CSV table of C-alpha atoms (C1' of nucleotides) in Angstrom, one decimal:
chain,number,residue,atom,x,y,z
A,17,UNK,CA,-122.1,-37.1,74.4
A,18,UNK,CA,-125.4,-35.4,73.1
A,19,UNK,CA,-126.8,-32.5,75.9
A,20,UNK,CA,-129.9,-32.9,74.6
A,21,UNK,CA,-130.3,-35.7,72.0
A,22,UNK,CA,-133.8,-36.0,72.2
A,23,UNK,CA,-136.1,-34.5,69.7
A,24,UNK,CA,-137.0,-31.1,70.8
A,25,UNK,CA,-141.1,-30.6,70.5
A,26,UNK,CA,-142.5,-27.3,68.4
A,27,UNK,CA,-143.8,-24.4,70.3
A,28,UNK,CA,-147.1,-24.2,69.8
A,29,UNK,CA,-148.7,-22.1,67.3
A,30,UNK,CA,-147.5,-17.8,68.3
A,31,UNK,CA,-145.6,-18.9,71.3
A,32,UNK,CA,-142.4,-19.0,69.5
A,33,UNK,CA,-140.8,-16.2,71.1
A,34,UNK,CA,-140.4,-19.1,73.6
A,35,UNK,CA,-137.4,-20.5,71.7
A,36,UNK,CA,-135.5,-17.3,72.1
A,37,UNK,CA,-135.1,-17.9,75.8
A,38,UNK,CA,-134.8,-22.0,75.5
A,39,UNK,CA,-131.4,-20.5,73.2
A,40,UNK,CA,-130.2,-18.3,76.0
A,41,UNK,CA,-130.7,-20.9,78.6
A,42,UNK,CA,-128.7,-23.2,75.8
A,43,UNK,CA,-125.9,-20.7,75.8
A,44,UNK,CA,-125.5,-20.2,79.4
A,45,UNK,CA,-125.4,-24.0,80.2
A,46,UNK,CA,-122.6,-24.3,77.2
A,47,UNK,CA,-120.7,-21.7,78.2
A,48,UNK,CA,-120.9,-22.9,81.7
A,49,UNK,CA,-119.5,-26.4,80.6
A,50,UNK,CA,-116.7,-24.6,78.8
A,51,UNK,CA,-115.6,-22.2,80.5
A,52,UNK,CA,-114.6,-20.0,78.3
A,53,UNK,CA,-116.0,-17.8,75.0
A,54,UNK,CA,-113.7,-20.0,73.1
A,55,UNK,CA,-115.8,-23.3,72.1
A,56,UNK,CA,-119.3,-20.9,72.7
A,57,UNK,CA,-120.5,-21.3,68.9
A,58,UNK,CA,-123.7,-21.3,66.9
A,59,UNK,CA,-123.8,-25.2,66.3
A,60,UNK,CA,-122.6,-26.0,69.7
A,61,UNK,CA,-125.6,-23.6,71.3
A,62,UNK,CA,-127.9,-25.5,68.2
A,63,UNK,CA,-127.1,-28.9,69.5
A,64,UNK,CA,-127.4,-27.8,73.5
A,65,UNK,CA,-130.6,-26.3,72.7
A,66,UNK,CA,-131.6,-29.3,70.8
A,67,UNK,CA,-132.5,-27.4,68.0
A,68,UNK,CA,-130.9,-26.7,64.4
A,69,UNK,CA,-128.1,-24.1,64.1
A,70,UNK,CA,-130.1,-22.0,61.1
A,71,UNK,CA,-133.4,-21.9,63.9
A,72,UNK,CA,-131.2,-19.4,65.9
A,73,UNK,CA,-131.3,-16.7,63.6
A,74,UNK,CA,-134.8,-16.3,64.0
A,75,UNK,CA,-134.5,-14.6,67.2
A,76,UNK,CA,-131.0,-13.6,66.8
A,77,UNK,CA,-129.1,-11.5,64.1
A,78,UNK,CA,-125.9,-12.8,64.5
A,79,UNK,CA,-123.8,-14.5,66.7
A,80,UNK,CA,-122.7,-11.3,68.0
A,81,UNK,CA,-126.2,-10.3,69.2
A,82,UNK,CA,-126.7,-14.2,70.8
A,83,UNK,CA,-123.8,-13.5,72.8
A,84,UNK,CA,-125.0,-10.0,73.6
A,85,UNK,CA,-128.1,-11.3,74.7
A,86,UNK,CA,-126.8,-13.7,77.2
A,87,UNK,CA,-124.6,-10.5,78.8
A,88,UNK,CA,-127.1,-8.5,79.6
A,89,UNK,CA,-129.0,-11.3,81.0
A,90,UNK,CA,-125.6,-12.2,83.2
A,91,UNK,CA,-125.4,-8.6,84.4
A,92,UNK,CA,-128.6,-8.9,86.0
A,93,UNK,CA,-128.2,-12.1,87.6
A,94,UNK,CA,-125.1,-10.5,88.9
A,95,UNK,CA,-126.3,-7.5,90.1
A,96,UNK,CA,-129.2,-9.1,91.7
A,97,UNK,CA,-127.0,-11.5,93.8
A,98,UNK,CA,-124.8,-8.9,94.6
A,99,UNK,CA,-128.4,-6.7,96.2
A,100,UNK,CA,-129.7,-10.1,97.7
A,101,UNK,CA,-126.6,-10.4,99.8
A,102,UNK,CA,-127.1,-7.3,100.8
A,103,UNK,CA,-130.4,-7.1,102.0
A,104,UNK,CA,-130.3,-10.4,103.8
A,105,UNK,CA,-128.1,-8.6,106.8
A,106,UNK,CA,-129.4,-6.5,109.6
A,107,UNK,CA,-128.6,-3.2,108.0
A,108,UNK,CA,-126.5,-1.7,111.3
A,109,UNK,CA,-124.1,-4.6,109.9
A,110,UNK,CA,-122.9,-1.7,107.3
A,111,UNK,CA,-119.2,-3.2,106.8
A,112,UNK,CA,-120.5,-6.9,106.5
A,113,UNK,CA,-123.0,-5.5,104.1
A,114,UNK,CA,-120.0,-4.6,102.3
A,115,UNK,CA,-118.7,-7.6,102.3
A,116,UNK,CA,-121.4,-9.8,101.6
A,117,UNK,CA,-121.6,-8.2,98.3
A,118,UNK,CA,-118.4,-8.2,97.4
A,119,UNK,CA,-118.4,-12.0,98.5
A,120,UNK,CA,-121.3,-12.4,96.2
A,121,UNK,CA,-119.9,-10.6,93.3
A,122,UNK,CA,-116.6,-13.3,93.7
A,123,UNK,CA,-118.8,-16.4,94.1
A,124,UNK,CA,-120.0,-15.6,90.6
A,125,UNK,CA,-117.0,-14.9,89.2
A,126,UNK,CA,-115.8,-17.8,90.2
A,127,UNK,CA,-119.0,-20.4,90.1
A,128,UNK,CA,-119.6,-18.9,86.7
A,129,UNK,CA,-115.8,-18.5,84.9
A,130,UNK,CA,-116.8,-18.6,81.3
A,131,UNK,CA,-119.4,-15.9,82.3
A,132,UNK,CA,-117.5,-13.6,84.4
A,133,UNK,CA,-114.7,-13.5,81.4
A,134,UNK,CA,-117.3,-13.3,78.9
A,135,UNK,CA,-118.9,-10.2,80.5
A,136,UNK,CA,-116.0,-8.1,81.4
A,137,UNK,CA,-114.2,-8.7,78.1
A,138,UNK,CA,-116.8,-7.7,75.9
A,139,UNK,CA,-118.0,-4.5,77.6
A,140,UNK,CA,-119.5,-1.8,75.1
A,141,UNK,CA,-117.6,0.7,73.5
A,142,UNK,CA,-119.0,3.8,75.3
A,143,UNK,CA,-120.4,6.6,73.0
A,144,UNK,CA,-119.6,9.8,74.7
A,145,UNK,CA,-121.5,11.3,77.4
A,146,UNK,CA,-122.4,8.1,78.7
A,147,UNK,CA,-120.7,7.5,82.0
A,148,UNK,CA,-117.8,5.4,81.9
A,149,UNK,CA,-118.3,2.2,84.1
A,150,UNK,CA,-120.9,0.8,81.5
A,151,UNK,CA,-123.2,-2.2,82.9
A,152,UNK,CA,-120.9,-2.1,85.6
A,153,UNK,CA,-122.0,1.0,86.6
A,154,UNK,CA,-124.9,0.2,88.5
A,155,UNK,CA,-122.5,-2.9,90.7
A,156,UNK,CA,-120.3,0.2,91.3
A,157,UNK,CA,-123.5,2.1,92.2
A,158,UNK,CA,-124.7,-0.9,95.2
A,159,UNK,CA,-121.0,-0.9,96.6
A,160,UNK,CA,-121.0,2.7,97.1
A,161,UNK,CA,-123.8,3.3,98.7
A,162,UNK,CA,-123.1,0.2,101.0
A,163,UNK,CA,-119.8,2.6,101.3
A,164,UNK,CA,-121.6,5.5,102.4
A,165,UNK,CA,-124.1,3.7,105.2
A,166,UNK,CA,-120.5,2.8,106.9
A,167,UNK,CA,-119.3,6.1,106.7
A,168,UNK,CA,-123.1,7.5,108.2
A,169,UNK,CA,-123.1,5.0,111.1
A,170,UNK,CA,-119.1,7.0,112.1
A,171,UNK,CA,-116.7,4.2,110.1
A,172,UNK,CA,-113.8,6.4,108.5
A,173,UNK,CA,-113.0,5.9,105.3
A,174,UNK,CA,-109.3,6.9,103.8
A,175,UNK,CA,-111.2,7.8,100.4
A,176,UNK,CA,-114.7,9.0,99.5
A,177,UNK,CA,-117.6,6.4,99.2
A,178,UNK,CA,-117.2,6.2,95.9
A,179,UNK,CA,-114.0,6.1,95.3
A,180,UNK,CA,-113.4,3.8,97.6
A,181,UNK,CA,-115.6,1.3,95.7
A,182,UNK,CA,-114.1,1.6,92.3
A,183,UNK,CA,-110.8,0.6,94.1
A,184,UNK,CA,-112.2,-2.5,95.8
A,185,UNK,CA,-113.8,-3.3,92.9
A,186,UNK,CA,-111.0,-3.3,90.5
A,187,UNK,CA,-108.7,-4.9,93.4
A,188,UNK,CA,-111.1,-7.9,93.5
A,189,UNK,CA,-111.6,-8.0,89.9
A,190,UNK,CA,-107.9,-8.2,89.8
A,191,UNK,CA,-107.7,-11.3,92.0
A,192,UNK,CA,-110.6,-13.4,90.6
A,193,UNK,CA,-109.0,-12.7,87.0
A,194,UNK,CA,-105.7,-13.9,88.3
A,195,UNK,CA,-107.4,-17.2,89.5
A,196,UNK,CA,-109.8,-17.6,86.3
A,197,UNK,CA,-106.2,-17.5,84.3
A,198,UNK,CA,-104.4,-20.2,86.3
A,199,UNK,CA,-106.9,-21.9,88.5
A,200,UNK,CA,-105.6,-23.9,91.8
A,201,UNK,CA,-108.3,-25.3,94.2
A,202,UNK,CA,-105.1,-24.8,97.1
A,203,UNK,CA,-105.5,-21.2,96.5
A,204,UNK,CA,-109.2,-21.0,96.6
A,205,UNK,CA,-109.7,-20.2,100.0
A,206,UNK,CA,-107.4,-17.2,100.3
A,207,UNK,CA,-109.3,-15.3,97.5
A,208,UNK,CA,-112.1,-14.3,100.3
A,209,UNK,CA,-109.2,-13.5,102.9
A,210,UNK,CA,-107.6,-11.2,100.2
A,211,UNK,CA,-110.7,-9.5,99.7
A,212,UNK,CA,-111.4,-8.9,103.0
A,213,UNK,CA,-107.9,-7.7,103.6
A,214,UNK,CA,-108.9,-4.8,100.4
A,215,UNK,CA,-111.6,-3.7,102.1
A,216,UNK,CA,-109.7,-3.3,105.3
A,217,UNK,CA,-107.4,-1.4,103.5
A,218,UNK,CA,-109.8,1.5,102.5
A,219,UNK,CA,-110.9,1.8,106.1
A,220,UNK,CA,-108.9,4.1,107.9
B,21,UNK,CA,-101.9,-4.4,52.6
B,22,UNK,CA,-98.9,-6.7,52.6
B,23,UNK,CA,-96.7,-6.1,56.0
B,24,UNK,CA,-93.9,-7.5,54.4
B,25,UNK,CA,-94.3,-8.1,50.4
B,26,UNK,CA,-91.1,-8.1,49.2
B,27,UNK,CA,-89.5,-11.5,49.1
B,28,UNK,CA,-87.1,-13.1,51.9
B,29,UNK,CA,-83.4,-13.9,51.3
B,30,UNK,CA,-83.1,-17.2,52.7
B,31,UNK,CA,-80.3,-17.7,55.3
B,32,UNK,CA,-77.1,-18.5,54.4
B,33,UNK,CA,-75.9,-22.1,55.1
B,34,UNK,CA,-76.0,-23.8,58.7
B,35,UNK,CA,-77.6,-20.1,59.8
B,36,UNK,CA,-80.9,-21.4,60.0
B,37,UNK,CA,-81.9,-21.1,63.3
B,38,UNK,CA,-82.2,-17.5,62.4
B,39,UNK,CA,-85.4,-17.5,61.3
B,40,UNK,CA,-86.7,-18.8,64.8
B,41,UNK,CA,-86.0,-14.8,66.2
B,42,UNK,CA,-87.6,-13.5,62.6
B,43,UNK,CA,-90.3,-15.8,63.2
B,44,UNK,CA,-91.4,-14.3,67.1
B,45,UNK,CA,-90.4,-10.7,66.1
B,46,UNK,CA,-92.9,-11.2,63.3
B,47,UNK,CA,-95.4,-12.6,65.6
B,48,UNK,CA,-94.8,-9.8,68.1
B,49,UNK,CA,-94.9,-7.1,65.4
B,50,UNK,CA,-98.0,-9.1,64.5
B,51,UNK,CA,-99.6,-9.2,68.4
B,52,UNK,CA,-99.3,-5.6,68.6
B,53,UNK,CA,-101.3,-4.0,65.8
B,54,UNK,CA,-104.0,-6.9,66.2
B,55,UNK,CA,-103.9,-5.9,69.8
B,56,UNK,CA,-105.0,-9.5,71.2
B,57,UNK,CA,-104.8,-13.4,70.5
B,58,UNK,CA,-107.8,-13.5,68.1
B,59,UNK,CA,-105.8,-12.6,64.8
B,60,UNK,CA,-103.0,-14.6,65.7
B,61,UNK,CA,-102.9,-16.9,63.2
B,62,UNK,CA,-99.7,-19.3,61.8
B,63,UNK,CA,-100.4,-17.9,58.3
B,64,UNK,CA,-100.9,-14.0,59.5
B,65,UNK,CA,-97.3,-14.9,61.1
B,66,UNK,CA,-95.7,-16.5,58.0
B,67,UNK,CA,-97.0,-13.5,56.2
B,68,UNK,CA,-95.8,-11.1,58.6
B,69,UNK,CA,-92.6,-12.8,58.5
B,70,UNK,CA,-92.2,-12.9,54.6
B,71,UNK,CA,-91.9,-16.8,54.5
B,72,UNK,CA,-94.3,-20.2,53.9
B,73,UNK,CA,-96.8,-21.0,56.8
B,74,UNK,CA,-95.1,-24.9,57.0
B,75,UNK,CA,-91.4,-23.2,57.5
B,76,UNK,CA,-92.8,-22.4,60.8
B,77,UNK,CA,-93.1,-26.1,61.8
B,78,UNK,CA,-89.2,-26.5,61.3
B,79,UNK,CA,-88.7,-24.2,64.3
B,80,UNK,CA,-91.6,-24.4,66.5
B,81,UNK,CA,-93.6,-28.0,66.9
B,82,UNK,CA,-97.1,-26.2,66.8
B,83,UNK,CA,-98.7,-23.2,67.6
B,84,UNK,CA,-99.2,-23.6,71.3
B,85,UNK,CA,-95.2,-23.4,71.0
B,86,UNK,CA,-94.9,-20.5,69.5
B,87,UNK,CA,-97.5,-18.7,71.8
B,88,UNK,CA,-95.3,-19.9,74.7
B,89,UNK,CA,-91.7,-18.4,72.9
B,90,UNK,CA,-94.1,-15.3,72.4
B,91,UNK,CA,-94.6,-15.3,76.4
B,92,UNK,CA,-91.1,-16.3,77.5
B,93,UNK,CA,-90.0,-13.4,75.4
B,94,UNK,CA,-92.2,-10.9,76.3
B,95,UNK,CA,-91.9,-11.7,80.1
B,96,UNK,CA,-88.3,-11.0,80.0
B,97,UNK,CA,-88.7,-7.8,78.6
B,98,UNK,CA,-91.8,-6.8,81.4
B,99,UNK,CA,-89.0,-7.8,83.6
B,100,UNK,CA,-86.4,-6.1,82.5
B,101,UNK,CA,-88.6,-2.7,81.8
B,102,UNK,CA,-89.7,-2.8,85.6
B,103,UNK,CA,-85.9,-3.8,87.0
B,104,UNK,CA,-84.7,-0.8,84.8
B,105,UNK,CA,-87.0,1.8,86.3
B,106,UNK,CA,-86.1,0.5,89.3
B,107,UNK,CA,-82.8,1.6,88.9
B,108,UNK,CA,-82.8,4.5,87.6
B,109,UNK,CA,-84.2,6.3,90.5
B,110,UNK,CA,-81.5,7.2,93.4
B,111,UNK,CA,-81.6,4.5,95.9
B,112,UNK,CA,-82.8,7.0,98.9
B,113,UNK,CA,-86.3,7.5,97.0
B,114,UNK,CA,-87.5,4.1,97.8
B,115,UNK,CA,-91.0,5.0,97.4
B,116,UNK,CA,-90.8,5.8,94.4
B,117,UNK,CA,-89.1,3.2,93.2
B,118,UNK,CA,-92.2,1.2,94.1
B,119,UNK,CA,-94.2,3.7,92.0
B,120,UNK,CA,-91.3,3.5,89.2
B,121,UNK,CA,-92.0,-0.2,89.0
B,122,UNK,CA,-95.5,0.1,88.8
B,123,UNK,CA,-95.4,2.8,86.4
B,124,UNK,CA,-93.4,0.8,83.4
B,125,UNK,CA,-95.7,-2.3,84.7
B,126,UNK,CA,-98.4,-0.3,83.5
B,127,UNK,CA,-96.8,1.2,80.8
B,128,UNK,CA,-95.8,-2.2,79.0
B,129,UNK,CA,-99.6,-3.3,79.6
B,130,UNK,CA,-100.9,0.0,78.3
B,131,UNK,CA,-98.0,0.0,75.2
B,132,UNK,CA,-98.6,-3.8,74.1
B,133,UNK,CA,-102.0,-4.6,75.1
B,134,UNK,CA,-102.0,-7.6,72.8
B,135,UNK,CA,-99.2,-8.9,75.0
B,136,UNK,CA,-100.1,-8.4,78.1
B,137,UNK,CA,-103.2,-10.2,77.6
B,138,UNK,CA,-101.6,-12.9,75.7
B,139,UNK,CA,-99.4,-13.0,79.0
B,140,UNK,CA,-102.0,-13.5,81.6
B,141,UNK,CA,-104.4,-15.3,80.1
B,142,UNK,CA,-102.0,-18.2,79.1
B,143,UNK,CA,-100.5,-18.6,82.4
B,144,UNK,CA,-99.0,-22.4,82.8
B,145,UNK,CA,-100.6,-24.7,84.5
B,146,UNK,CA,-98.6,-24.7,88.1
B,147,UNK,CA,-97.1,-28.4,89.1
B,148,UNK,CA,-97.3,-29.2,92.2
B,149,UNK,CA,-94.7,-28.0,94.7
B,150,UNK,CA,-94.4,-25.1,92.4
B,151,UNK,CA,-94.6,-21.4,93.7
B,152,UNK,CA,-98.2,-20.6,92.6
B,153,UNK,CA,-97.1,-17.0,91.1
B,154,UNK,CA,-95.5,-18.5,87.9
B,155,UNK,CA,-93.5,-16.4,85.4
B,156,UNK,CA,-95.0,-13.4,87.4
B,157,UNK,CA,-93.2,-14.8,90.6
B,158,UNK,CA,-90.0,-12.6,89.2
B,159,UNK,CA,-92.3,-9.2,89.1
B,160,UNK,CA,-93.5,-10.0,92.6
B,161,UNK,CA,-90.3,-10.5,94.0
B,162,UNK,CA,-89.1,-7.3,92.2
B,163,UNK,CA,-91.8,-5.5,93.9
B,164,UNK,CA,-91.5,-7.0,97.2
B,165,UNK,CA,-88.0,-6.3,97.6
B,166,UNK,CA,-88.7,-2.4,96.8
B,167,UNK,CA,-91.7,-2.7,99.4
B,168,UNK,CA,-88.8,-4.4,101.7
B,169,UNK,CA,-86.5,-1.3,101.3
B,170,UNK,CA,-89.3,1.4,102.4
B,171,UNK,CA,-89.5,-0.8,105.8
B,172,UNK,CA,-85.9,-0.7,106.4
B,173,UNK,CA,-85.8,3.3,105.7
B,174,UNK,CA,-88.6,3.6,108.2
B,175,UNK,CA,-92.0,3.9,106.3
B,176,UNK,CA,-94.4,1.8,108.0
B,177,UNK,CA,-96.6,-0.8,105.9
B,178,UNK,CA,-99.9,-1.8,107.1
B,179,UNK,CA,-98.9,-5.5,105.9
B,180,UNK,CA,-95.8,-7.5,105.7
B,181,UNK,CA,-94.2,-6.6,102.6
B,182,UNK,CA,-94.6,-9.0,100.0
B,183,UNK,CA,-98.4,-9.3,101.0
B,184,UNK,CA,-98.2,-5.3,100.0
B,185,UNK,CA,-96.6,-6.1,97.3
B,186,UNK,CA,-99.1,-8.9,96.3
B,187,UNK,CA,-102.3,-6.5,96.9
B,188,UNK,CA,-101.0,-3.6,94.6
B,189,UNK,CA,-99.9,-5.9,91.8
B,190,UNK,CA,-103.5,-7.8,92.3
B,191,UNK,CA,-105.1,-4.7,91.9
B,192,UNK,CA,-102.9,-3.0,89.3
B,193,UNK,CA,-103.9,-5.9,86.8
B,194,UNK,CA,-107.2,-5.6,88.0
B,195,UNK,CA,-106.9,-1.9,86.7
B,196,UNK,CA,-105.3,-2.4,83.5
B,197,UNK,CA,-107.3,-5.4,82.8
B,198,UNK,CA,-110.2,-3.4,83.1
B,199,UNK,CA,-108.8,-0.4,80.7
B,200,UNK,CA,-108.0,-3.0,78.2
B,201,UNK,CA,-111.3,-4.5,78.2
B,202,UNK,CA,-113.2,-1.1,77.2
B,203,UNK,CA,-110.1,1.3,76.0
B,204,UNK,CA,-111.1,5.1,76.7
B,205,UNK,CA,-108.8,7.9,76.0
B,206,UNK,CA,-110.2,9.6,78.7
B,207,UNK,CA,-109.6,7.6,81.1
B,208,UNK,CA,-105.9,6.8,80.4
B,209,UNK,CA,-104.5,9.9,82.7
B,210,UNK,CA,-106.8,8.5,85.5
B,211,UNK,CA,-104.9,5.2,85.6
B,212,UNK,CA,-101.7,6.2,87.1
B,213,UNK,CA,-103.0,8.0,89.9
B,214,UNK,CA,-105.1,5.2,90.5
B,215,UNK,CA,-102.0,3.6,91.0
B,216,UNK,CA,-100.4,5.6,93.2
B,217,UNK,CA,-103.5,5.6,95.2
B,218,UNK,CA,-103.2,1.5,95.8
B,219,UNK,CA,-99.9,2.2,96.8
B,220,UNK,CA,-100.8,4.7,99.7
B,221,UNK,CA,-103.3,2.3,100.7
B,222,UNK,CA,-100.8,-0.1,101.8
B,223,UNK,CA,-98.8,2.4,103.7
B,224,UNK,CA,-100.0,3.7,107.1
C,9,DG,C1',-69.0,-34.4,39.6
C,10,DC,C1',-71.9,-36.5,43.1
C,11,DA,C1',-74.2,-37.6,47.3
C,12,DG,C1',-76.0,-35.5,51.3
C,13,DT,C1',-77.6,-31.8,54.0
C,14,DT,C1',-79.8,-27.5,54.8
C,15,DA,C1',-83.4,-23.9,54.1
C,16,DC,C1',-87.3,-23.3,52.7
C,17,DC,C1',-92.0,-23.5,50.0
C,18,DA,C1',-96.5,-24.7,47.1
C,19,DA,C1',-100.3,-27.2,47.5
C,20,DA,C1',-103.3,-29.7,49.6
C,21,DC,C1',-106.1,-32.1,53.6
C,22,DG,C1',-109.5,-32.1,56.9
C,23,DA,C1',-111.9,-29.9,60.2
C,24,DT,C1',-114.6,-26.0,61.9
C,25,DT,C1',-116.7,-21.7,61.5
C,26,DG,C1',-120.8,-18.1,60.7
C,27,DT,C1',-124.4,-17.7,57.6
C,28,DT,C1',-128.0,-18.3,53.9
C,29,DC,C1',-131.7,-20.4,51.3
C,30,DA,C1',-135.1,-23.3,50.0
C,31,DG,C1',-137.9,-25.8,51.8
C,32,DT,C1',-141.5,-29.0,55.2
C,33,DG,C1',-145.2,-29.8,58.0
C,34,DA,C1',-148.5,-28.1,61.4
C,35,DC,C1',-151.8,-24.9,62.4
C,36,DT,C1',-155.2,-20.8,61.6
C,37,DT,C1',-158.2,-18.2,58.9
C,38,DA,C1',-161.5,-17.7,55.1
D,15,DT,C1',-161.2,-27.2,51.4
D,16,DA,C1',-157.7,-23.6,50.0
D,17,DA,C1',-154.6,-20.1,51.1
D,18,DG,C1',-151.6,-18.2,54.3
D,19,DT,C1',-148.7,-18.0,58.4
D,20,DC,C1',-145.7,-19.8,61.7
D,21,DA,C1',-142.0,-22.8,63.7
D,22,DC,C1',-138.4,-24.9,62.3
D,23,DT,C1',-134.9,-27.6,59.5
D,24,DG,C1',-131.4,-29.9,55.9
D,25,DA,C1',-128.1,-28.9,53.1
D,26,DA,C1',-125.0,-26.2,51.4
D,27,DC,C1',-121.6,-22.0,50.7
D,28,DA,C1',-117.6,-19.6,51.5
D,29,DA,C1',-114.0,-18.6,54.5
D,30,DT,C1',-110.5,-19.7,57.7
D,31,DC,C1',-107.9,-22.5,60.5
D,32,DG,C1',-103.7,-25.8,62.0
D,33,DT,C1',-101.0,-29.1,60.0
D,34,DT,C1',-98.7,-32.5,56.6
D,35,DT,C1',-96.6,-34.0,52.4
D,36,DG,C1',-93.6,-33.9,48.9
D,37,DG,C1',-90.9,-31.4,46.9
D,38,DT,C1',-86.8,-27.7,45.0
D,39,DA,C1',-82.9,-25.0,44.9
D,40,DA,C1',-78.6,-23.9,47.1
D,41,DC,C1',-74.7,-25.1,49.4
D,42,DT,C1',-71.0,-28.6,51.6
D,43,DG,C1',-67.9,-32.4,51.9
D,44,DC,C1',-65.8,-36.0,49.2
DNA sequence: GCAGTTACCAAACGATTGTTCAGTGACTTA
DNA sequence: TAAGTCACTGAACAATCGTTTGGTAACTGC
C-alpha cells in the first residue's frame, strides 16, 4: 500500500535544500502512478516522499508552486528528449530528424500521461510582449529549424519552416490528447503512422 | 452573488420529471461561466438551479450521471450546430461546406469552453467491437461525407476521405485544445485561418 | 375525511482537501 | 555547557465535497 513506508532519514545538518528535489521526484512518481492532476495532492506527495505533508512548505509556497516546480522540470526533460533524438541521426537524414523528434515528443506524451496533461493544461498566462507559445516555445523552436535543414538540403515545403512546425505540432498534440482521453492499446500503433502521415502532408 | 435567489415553484403534480431539464440547463448555465469541470459541483448546481442539493439524487443516481446527461446533451447540439452549417451553404460549394463545418466545430469549442472540455476529456470507455471514435464518430462521419462530396465534384484529396477527414478534425482539436489551455485575445483571429490551412493540406 | 403518492428540502455524515502552528530533537557555535 | 539554528513533524483548523436520512407540504384517489 505505503510507496515508501519506511522512515525517511534527516538530511544532514545545511543540506536540506536536498528535500526540495526528494519532493519533486515524489511528485513526478505520484503523478506518474495516477495519471492524471486529479489525485496529485499535498498528503499524497507527503506520504510518496515519505515525509510529513507540513515539511513541504518549507521549500514550497503552496501547492500551486509544488506543481509549478515539477513543470518546468518536465519541460526540460521534454525538450531534451526531443534534441537527443535529434542529434543521434546523421544530420543529411533532415526529414527523419524530423521525425525522430516528433516521435520523441509523442513517446512522452504518451509514457508520461499525467505529465503531458499536466503541462499543457496549466501553461502560463502570457504577460504581453512575451511571445505567445510559452515553454513551448523553445519545442517549436527545435522542430523548425529541423524544418528548415530539409528545406536547405532542396525538400519543398507547402508552408514556411516555421509555420510548418506549429501545424505539426498542434496536429500531433491533437492526436496524443485524443488517446490520453480514451486510451485503447489497439489504437496505439497507428498514433506514429498518423504522425508520419502529418508530416507528409506539409511536404509538398 | 446568488444566480438564482428567488425561490422555486415546485412542479405541479405528476410533472416532476421536469426538473431533470431545469436540473442540466442549470448545470450548463453553470459549466459555461466556470468555463471547466473544476467548479462543478452538486451544490453549485442545486444553487444554480434554485432547489436542495439531495433533490438532485431523485433524478440523476450520482454525479458521474449527471456529467454524462451534461455530455449527451451537449453532443447533440455540437452535432446539430455543425449539420446546420452544413446546410446552409448551396450544395455546389462543397469546399466550403467542409470549412462551414469546421468553422461552427470551432465556434461551439471557442463559445462553451467549459463544454467542450468536459466533452473530451470524459470520453467513454470504448467496448470492445465498438467503433473506437465514440460520440464523436457522428462529427466524423459528418465531415467525411462533406470530404466525400469534394471527390465526386472533382477536387482531388491527397488521402482517402475519411482519413482527411480524420487528420483535420485531429488537428482542429489539437488547435482548440491548445487556445483553451492558455486563452489569448490575440490569437483568436489566428485560429480560423489555421483551420483553413489544415484543410488545404489535405487537398492536392 | 383519510390513506397514499408525489415533489421536494433541511440537516447532517464522513471523507478529503490545503494550510498553519507549536513544537521536538539533532547539530553547530560560543 | 548554553544558546541558537536547522530539519522536520503531529495535530489541528476551516472549508468543501458527494451522499444519505428523515422528513414536510401539497395533491390525488377513495
Amino acid at each position: 500500500m505505503d510507496p515508501t513506508p519506511q522512515q525517511r532519514a534527516r538530511n544532514p545538518w545545511g543540506q536540506g535544500e536536498r528535500l526540495r528535489g526528494e519532493i519533486l521526484e515524489a511528485a513526478a512518481r505520484l503523478l506518474s502512478e495516477l495519471g492524471g492532476e486529479e489525485g496529485l495532492t499535498i498528503r499524497g506527495v507527503a506520504r510518496a516522499a515519505g515525509i510529513a505533508p507540513a515539511s513541504i512548505y518549507q521549500h514550497f509556497a503552496d501547492k500551486n508552486a509544488l506543481v509549478h516546480g515539477l513543470i518546468e522540470y518536465d519541460y526540460e526533460r521534454l525538450a531534451a528528449a526531443m534534441a537527443e533524438a535529434d542529434a543521434a541521426l546523421p544530420a543529411e537524414q533532415v526529414v527523419d530528424r524530423v521525425r525522430a523528434q516528433m516521435h520523441a515528443y509523442c513517446q512522452f506524451a504518451l509514457d508520461s500521461p499525467g505529465h503531458y496533461r499536466l503541462m499543457l493544461n496549466n501553461r502560463p498566462r502570457r504577460e504581453p510582449g512575451e511571445p505567445p507559445k510559452g515553454p513551448l516555445g523553445k519545442v517549436i523552436l527545435g522542430v523548425t529549424a529541423a524544418f528548415e535543414r530539409c528545406e536547405q538540403a532542396g525538400h519543398k515545403l507547402r508552408l514556411p519552416a516555421e509555420r510548418s512546425a506549429v501545424m505539426v505540432f498542434v496536429a500531433t498534440h491533437g492526436l496524443v490528447a485524443l488517446w490520453h482521453a480514451s486510451p485503447d492499446e489497439r489504437q496505439l500503433d497507428r498514433i506514429e503512422p498518423m504522425v508520419s502521415e502529418f508530416l507528409s502532408l506539409v511536404f509538398a
